[in-house]
Amino acid sequence: MTKTISAPMQGRLFDRLDSPMTGKVRGERSVMDFPLFALSKKPQMEEIRYEFGDVKIQIKPSSMGIATMWDKEILIYVSSVIANRMQDLGESGREVKFNTHDFFRVTGVNRPSKRDYERFSDALARLQGTQIQTNIETGNRGTRGYFSWFSEAHSETRRLPDGTVQLESVRVMICDWLARAITYDNRMYNYHSDYFKLGSIERRIYELAHCYSDSGDYEVPLEYLASKIGSQAGTAKFRQQLKKVESEDRLPEYEIAIHDVVSNDKVEDARGRKIRKQQTMVVLRRRQQKRASKERLAAA
């Protein structure tokens, strides 16, 4: 639960802020790769389980639900501050103190409203309350039992002339699992600023493309992509969602292409006839690769 610190302690807690953040927005590879956040803004109150080969993930909600892809913005911001602090100052550590105005600046909210601050407070609470269990190792070490994204989260508020309370400075302490990943694994990827303009499925596609398609096209079956994204929609619905992403073409740096392939394997249809199995494949690629391909064809 997010805690409000009493006035006598506020000066000591927030006398040195890590914000404004001047470096790049960056995220840790494992946090980008796996579906660790709910896709919907509607509270996800049921626990989620995933298995990807040897990787196992279990996520339990707090009383406010599982942390969402929009809540993840805070985690990305905090991870960026820690990574940039290590790079520029040689300082490590799990604790970050930042100004909410700087967070909104980085995530593209020019004039945060009262509702924006309320959402921020709710996100902070979900990040601290969501419980994750996984066998993914960070820093060559595993974690048994459950952890939360933030082991501590405290906020400083200011009462405005109209009587409303505005959230200002925040102090958080990230979990050991994430701290080890940032400090020792050296797998921090830059985020494009337009990431924060995307919907939840687009964000997951962008993250997976960032993880897998920088060295060439990444082609996967639609069903596997759905599991990596964390989609709980049916196959037909998910395909529609991907077709919309493909047609709108809003992903920064990357694009997707959907096509059907017919395998040599035969299956029986409803009438018992042998037919070749059709499978939907999804390709994630860097945009420049498509342009370079077109240029080569034109030159030929």
Coordinates of C-alpha atoms in Angstrom, one line a residue:
M1 CA 0.0 0.0 0.0
T2 CA 1.3 3.5 -0.8
K3 CA 2.2 5.4 2.4
T4 CA 2.0 9.1 3.0
I5 CA 4.9 10.4 5.2
S6 CA 4.2 12.8 8.0
A7 CA 5.6 16.4 7.6
P8 CA 8.6 16.1 10.0
M9 CA 10.1 13.4 7.9
Q10 CA 9.5 14.8 4.5
G11 CA 12.5 17.2 4.4
R12 CA 14.9 14.3 5.2
L13 CA 13.3 11.9 2.7
F14 CA 13.2 14.2 -0.3
D15 CA 16.2 16.5 0.2
R16 CA 18.0 15.0 -2.8
L17 CA 15.9 14.0 -5.8
D18 CA 17.1 11.8 -8.7
S19 CA 14.9 13.7 -11.1
P20 CA 14.8 15.4 -13.5
M21 CA 15.9 12.5 -15.6
T22 CA 18.2 13.6 -18.3
G23 CA 19.3 10.3 -19.9
K24 CA 17.4 7.9 -22.1
V25 CA 14.2 5.9 -21.2
R26 CA 15.4 2.4 -20.7
G27 CA 13.9 -1.0 -19.7
E28 CA 15.3 -4.3 -18.5
R29 CA 15.3 -7.2 -21.0
S30 CA 13.4 -9.8 -18.9
V31 CA 10.8 -7.2 -17.9
M32 CA 10.3 -6.5 -21.6
D33 CA 10.3 -10.1 -22.7
F34 CA 7.8 -11.8 -20.5
P35 CA 4.1 -10.9 -19.8
L36 CA 4.4 -9.6 -16.2
F37 CA 1.7 -7.0 -16.4
A38 CA -2.1 -7.0 -17.0
L39 CA -3.1 -5.7 -20.5
S40 CA -6.4 -4.2 -19.4
K41 CA -7.1 -1.2 -17.3
K42 CA -10.0 -3.1 -15.8
P43 CA -8.8 -4.6 -12.5
Q44 CA -7.3 -8.1 -13.0
M45 CA -8.3 -9.9 -9.8
E46 CA -7.5 -13.5 -10.8
E47 CA -3.9 -14.7 -10.6
I48 CA -2.1 -15.4 -13.8
R49 CA 0.3 -18.3 -14.6
Y50 CA 2.6 -18.7 -17.6
E51 CA 5.1 -21.3 -18.8
F52 CA 7.5 -20.7 -21.6
G53 CA 9.8 -23.7 -21.8
D54 CA 11.7 -23.9 -18.5
V55 CA 10.5 -20.4 -17.5
K56 CA 7.6 -20.3 -15.0
I57 CA 5.7 -17.2 -13.9
Q58 CA 2.9 -16.8 -11.4
I59 CA 1.4 -13.4 -10.6
K60 CA -1.0 -12.7 -7.8
P61 CA -3.1 -9.5 -7.5
S62 CA -3.4 -7.1 -4.6
S63 CA -6.8 -5.9 -3.5
M64 CA -6.6 -3.4 -6.4
G65 CA -5.6 -6.0 -9.0
I66 CA -2.5 -6.9 -10.9
A67 CA -0.2 -4.1 -12.0
T68 CA -1.0 -3.1 -15.5
M69 CA 0.9 -2.1 -18.6
W70 CA 0.2 1.6 -17.7
D71 CA 1.4 1.1 -14.2
K72 CA 4.6 -0.3 -15.8
E73 CA 5.4 3.3 -16.9
I74 CA 6.5 4.1 -13.3
L75 CA 8.8 1.0 -13.3
I76 CA 10.3 1.9 -16.6
Y77 CA 10.9 5.5 -15.3
V78 CA 12.5 4.2 -12.1
S79 CA 14.7 1.6 -13.9
S80 CA 15.8 4.4 -16.3
V81 CA 16.9 6.6 -13.4
I82 CA 18.9 3.8 -11.8
A83 CA 20.5 2.8 -15.1
N84 CA 21.4 6.3 -16.0
R85 CA 22.7 7.0 -12.5
M86 CA 25.0 4.0 -12.8
Q87 CA 26.2 5.1 -16.2
D88 CA 26.8 8.8 -15.5
L89 CA 27.8 8.7 -11.8
G90 CA 28.9 5.1 -11.2
E91 CA 26.3 4.9 -8.4
S92 CA 24.1 1.9 -7.9
G93 CA 21.3 1.3 -5.4
R94 CA 17.7 0.2 -5.2
E95 CA 16.2 3.5 -4.0
V96 CA 15.0 6.3 -6.2
K97 CA 13.5 9.6 -5.2
F98 CA 11.7 11.6 -8.0
N99 CA 9.3 14.3 -8.7
T100 CA 6.0 13.4 -10.2
H101 CA 6.1 16.3 -12.6
D102 CA 9.3 14.9 -14.1
F103 CA 7.6 11.5 -14.5
F104 CA 4.7 13.0 -16.3
R105 CA 7.1 15.0 -18.5
V106 CA 9.0 11.8 -19.5
T107 CA 5.8 9.9 -20.2
G108 CA 4.3 12.6 -22.3
V109 CA 1.6 14.1 -19.9
N110 CA 2.1 17.8 -20.4
R111 CA -0.6 19.0 -18.0
P112 CA -1.3 16.3 -15.5
S113 CA -4.8 16.5 -14.1
K114 CA -6.2 15.5 -10.7
R115 CA -7.2 12.2 -12.3
D116 CA -3.7 11.7 -13.6
Y117 CA -2.4 12.0 -10.0
E118 CA -5.0 9.6 -8.7
R119 CA -4.1 7.1 -11.4
F120 CA -0.4 7.5 -10.4
S121 CA -1.2 6.8 -6.8
D122 CA -3.3 3.7 -7.7
A123 CA -0.4 2.5 -10.0
L124 CA 2.1 2.9 -7.2
A125 CA -0.1 0.8 -4.9
R126 CA -0.6 -2.0 -7.5
L127 CA 3.2 -2.1 -8.2
Q128 CA 3.8 -2.6 -4.5
G129 CA 0.9 -5.0 -3.9
T130 CA 1.3 -7.3 -6.9
Q131 CA 3.1 -10.5 -6.0
I132 CA 5.4 -12.2 -8.6
Q133 CA 6.9 -15.7 -8.4
T134 CA 9.3 -16.8 -11.1
N135 CA 12.3 -19.0 -11.7
I136 CA 13.9 -16.4 -14.0
E137 CA 17.4 -15.6 -12.6
T138 CA 18.9 -12.2 -12.5
G139 CA 22.5 -11.5 -11.6
N140 CA 23.1 -15.3 -11.7
R141 CA 20.8 -15.7 -8.7
G142 CA 17.3 -16.9 -8.4
T143 CA 14.5 -15.8 -6.0
R144 CA 12.3 -18.3 -4.1
G145 CA 8.9 -17.2 -3.0
Y146 CA 7.2 -14.0 -4.1
F147 CA 8.4 -10.4 -4.6
S148 CA 6.7 -7.1 -5.4
W149 CA 8.1 -4.6 -7.9
F150 CA 8.5 -2.1 -5.1
S151 CA 9.4 -3.2 -1.6
E152 CA 8.8 0.3 -0.4
A153 CA 6.8 3.2 -1.8
H154 CA 6.3 6.5 0.0
S155 CA 4.9 9.8 -1.3
E156 CA 5.0 13.5 -0.4
T157 CA 1.8 15.5 -0.9
R158 CA 0.9 19.2 -1.0
R159 CA -2.4 20.7 -0.2
L160 CA -3.5 23.2 -2.8
P161 CA -5.5 26.5 -2.2
D162 CA -8.8 24.8 -3.3
G163 CA -8.3 22.1 -0.6
T164 CA -7.3 19.3 -2.9
V165 CA -4.2 17.2 -2.2
Q166 CA -1.6 16.9 -4.9
L167 CA 1.1 14.2 -5.1
E168 CA 4.6 15.6 -5.6
S169 CA 7.7 13.7 -4.6
V170 CA 8.0 9.9 -4.4
R171 CA 10.5 7.6 -2.9
V172 CA 10.5 3.9 -4.0
M173 CA 12.8 1.0 -3.4
I174 CA 12.8 -1.6 -6.2
C175 CA 12.9 -5.4 -5.4
D176 CA 16.2 -7.3 -5.3
W177 CA 15.2 -9.3 -8.4
L178 CA 15.0 -6.2 -10.6
A179 CA 18.0 -4.5 -8.9
R180 CA 20.2 -7.4 -9.7
A181 CA 19.0 -7.4 -13.3
I182 CA 19.8 -3.7 -13.8
T183 CA 23.1 -3.8 -11.9
Y184 CA 24.7 -7.0 -13.1
D185 CA 23.0 -8.3 -16.3
N186 CA 23.7 -5.3 -18.4
R187 CA 20.6 -5.9 -20.6
M188 CA 19.0 -2.4 -20.6
Y189 CA 17.2 -1.4 -23.9
N190 CA 16.2 2.1 -24.9
Y191 CA 12.6 2.9 -25.3
H192 CA 11.3 5.2 -28.0
S193 CA 9.4 8.2 -26.6
D194 CA 6.3 7.3 -28.7
Y195 CA 6.0 4.0 -26.7
F196 CA 3.9 5.9 -24.2
K197 CA 1.3 6.8 -26.9
L198 CA 0.6 3.1 -27.6
G199 CA -2.1 0.8 -26.4
S200 CA -1.2 -2.2 -24.2
I201 CA -1.0 -4.8 -27.0
E202 CA 1.1 -2.4 -29.2
R203 CA 3.4 -1.8 -26.3
R204 CA 4.0 -5.6 -25.8
I205 CA 4.6 -6.0 -29.6
Y206 CA 7.1 -3.1 -29.5
E207 CA 8.9 -4.7 -26.5
L208 CA 9.1 -8.1 -28.1
A209 CA 10.3 -6.7 -31.4
H210 CA 13.0 -4.8 -29.5
C211 CA 14.1 -8.1 -27.8
Y212 CA 14.1 -10.3 -30.9
S213 CA 14.1 -8.5 -34.2
D214 CA 17.0 -6.1 -34.1
S215 CA 19.2 -8.6 -35.9
G216 CA 16.6 -9.7 -38.4
D217 CA 13.0 -10.7 -38.9
Y218 CA 11.4 -12.5 -36.0
E219 CA 8.6 -14.8 -37.2
V220 CA 6.4 -16.7 -34.7
P221 CA 3.0 -18.5 -34.8
L222 CA 0.1 -16.3 -33.7
E223 CA -0.8 -18.5 -30.8
Y224 CA 2.8 -18.3 -29.4
L225 CA 2.8 -14.5 -29.8
A226 CA -0.5 -14.3 -27.9
S227 CA 1.0 -16.1 -24.9
K228 CA 4.2 -13.9 -25.0
I229 CA 2.1 -10.8 -25.1
G230 CA -0.1 -12.1 -22.2
S231 CA -3.4 -12.0 -24.2
Q232 CA -6.4 -13.8 -22.7
A233 CA -8.5 -13.2 -25.8
G234 CA -9.5 -16.1 -28.1
T235 CA -7.5 -16.8 -31.3
A236 CA -9.9 -15.0 -33.6
K237 CA -10.2 -11.9 -31.4
F238 CA -6.4 -11.7 -31.0
R239 CA -6.0 -12.0 -34.8
Q240 CA -8.3 -9.1 -35.3
Q241 CA -6.4 -7.0 -32.8
L242 CA -3.1 -7.8 -34.6
K243 CA -4.7 -6.9 -38.0
K244 CA -5.7 -3.6 -36.5
V245 CA -2.1 -3.0 -35.3
E246 CA -0.8 -3.9 -38.7
S247 CA -3.2 -1.6 -40.6
E248 CA -2.7 1.4 -38.2
D249 CA 1.1 1.0 -38.4
R250 CA 1.8 3.1 -35.3
L251 CA 4.7 1.2 -33.8
P252 CA 7.8 3.3 -33.5
E253 CA 10.9 1.7 -35.1
Y254 CA 9.2 -1.6 -35.9
E255 CA 6.3 -3.0 -37.9
I256 CA 4.4 -6.3 -38.1
A257 CA 3.2 -8.4 -40.9
I258 CA 0.6 -11.2 -40.7
H259 CA 0.3 -14.0 -43.2
D260 CA -1.0 -17.6 -43.4
V261 CA 1.1 -20.6 -44.3
V262 CA 0.0 -24.1 -45.2
S263 CA 2.1 -26.9 -43.7
N264 CA 2.8 -30.3 -45.2
D265 CA 1.0 -31.9 -42.2
K266 CA -2.6 -33.0 -42.8
V267 CA -5.4 -32.9 -40.4
E268 CA -9.1 -34.0 -40.5
D269 CA -11.8 -31.4 -41.0
A270 CA -15.3 -31.7 -39.6
R271 CA -16.3 -34.1 -42.3
G272 CA -13.3 -36.4 -41.8
R273 CA -11.5 -35.2 -44.9
K274 CA -7.7 -34.9 -44.9
I275 CA -6.7 -31.3 -45.5
R276 CA -3.4 -29.4 -45.1
K277 CA -3.2 -27.5 -41.8
Q278 CA -3.1 -23.7 -42.1
Q279 CA -1.2 -21.6 -39.6
T280 CA -1.2 -17.8 -39.0
M281 CA 2.4 -16.4 -38.7
V282 CA 3.4 -13.0 -37.4
V283 CA 6.6 -11.2 -38.5
L284 CA 8.2 -8.5 -36.4
R285 CA 10.8 -6.4 -38.1
R286 CA 12.7 -3.2 -38.0
R287 CA 11.3 -0.6 -40.4
Q288 CA 14.6 0.1 -42.1
Q289 CA 15.0 -3.5 -43.1
K290 CA 11.8 -3.3 -45.2
R291 CA 13.0 -0.1 -46.8
A292 CA 16.4 -1.6 -47.6
S293 CA 14.7 -4.6 -49.1
K294 CA 12.6 -2.4 -51.4
E295 CA 15.7 -0.5 -52.4
R296 CA 17.5 -3.7 -53.3
L297 CA 14.5 -4.9 -55.4
A298 CA 14.3 -1.6 -57.2
A299 CA 18.1 -1.6 -57.9
A300 CA 17.8 -5.2 -59.4

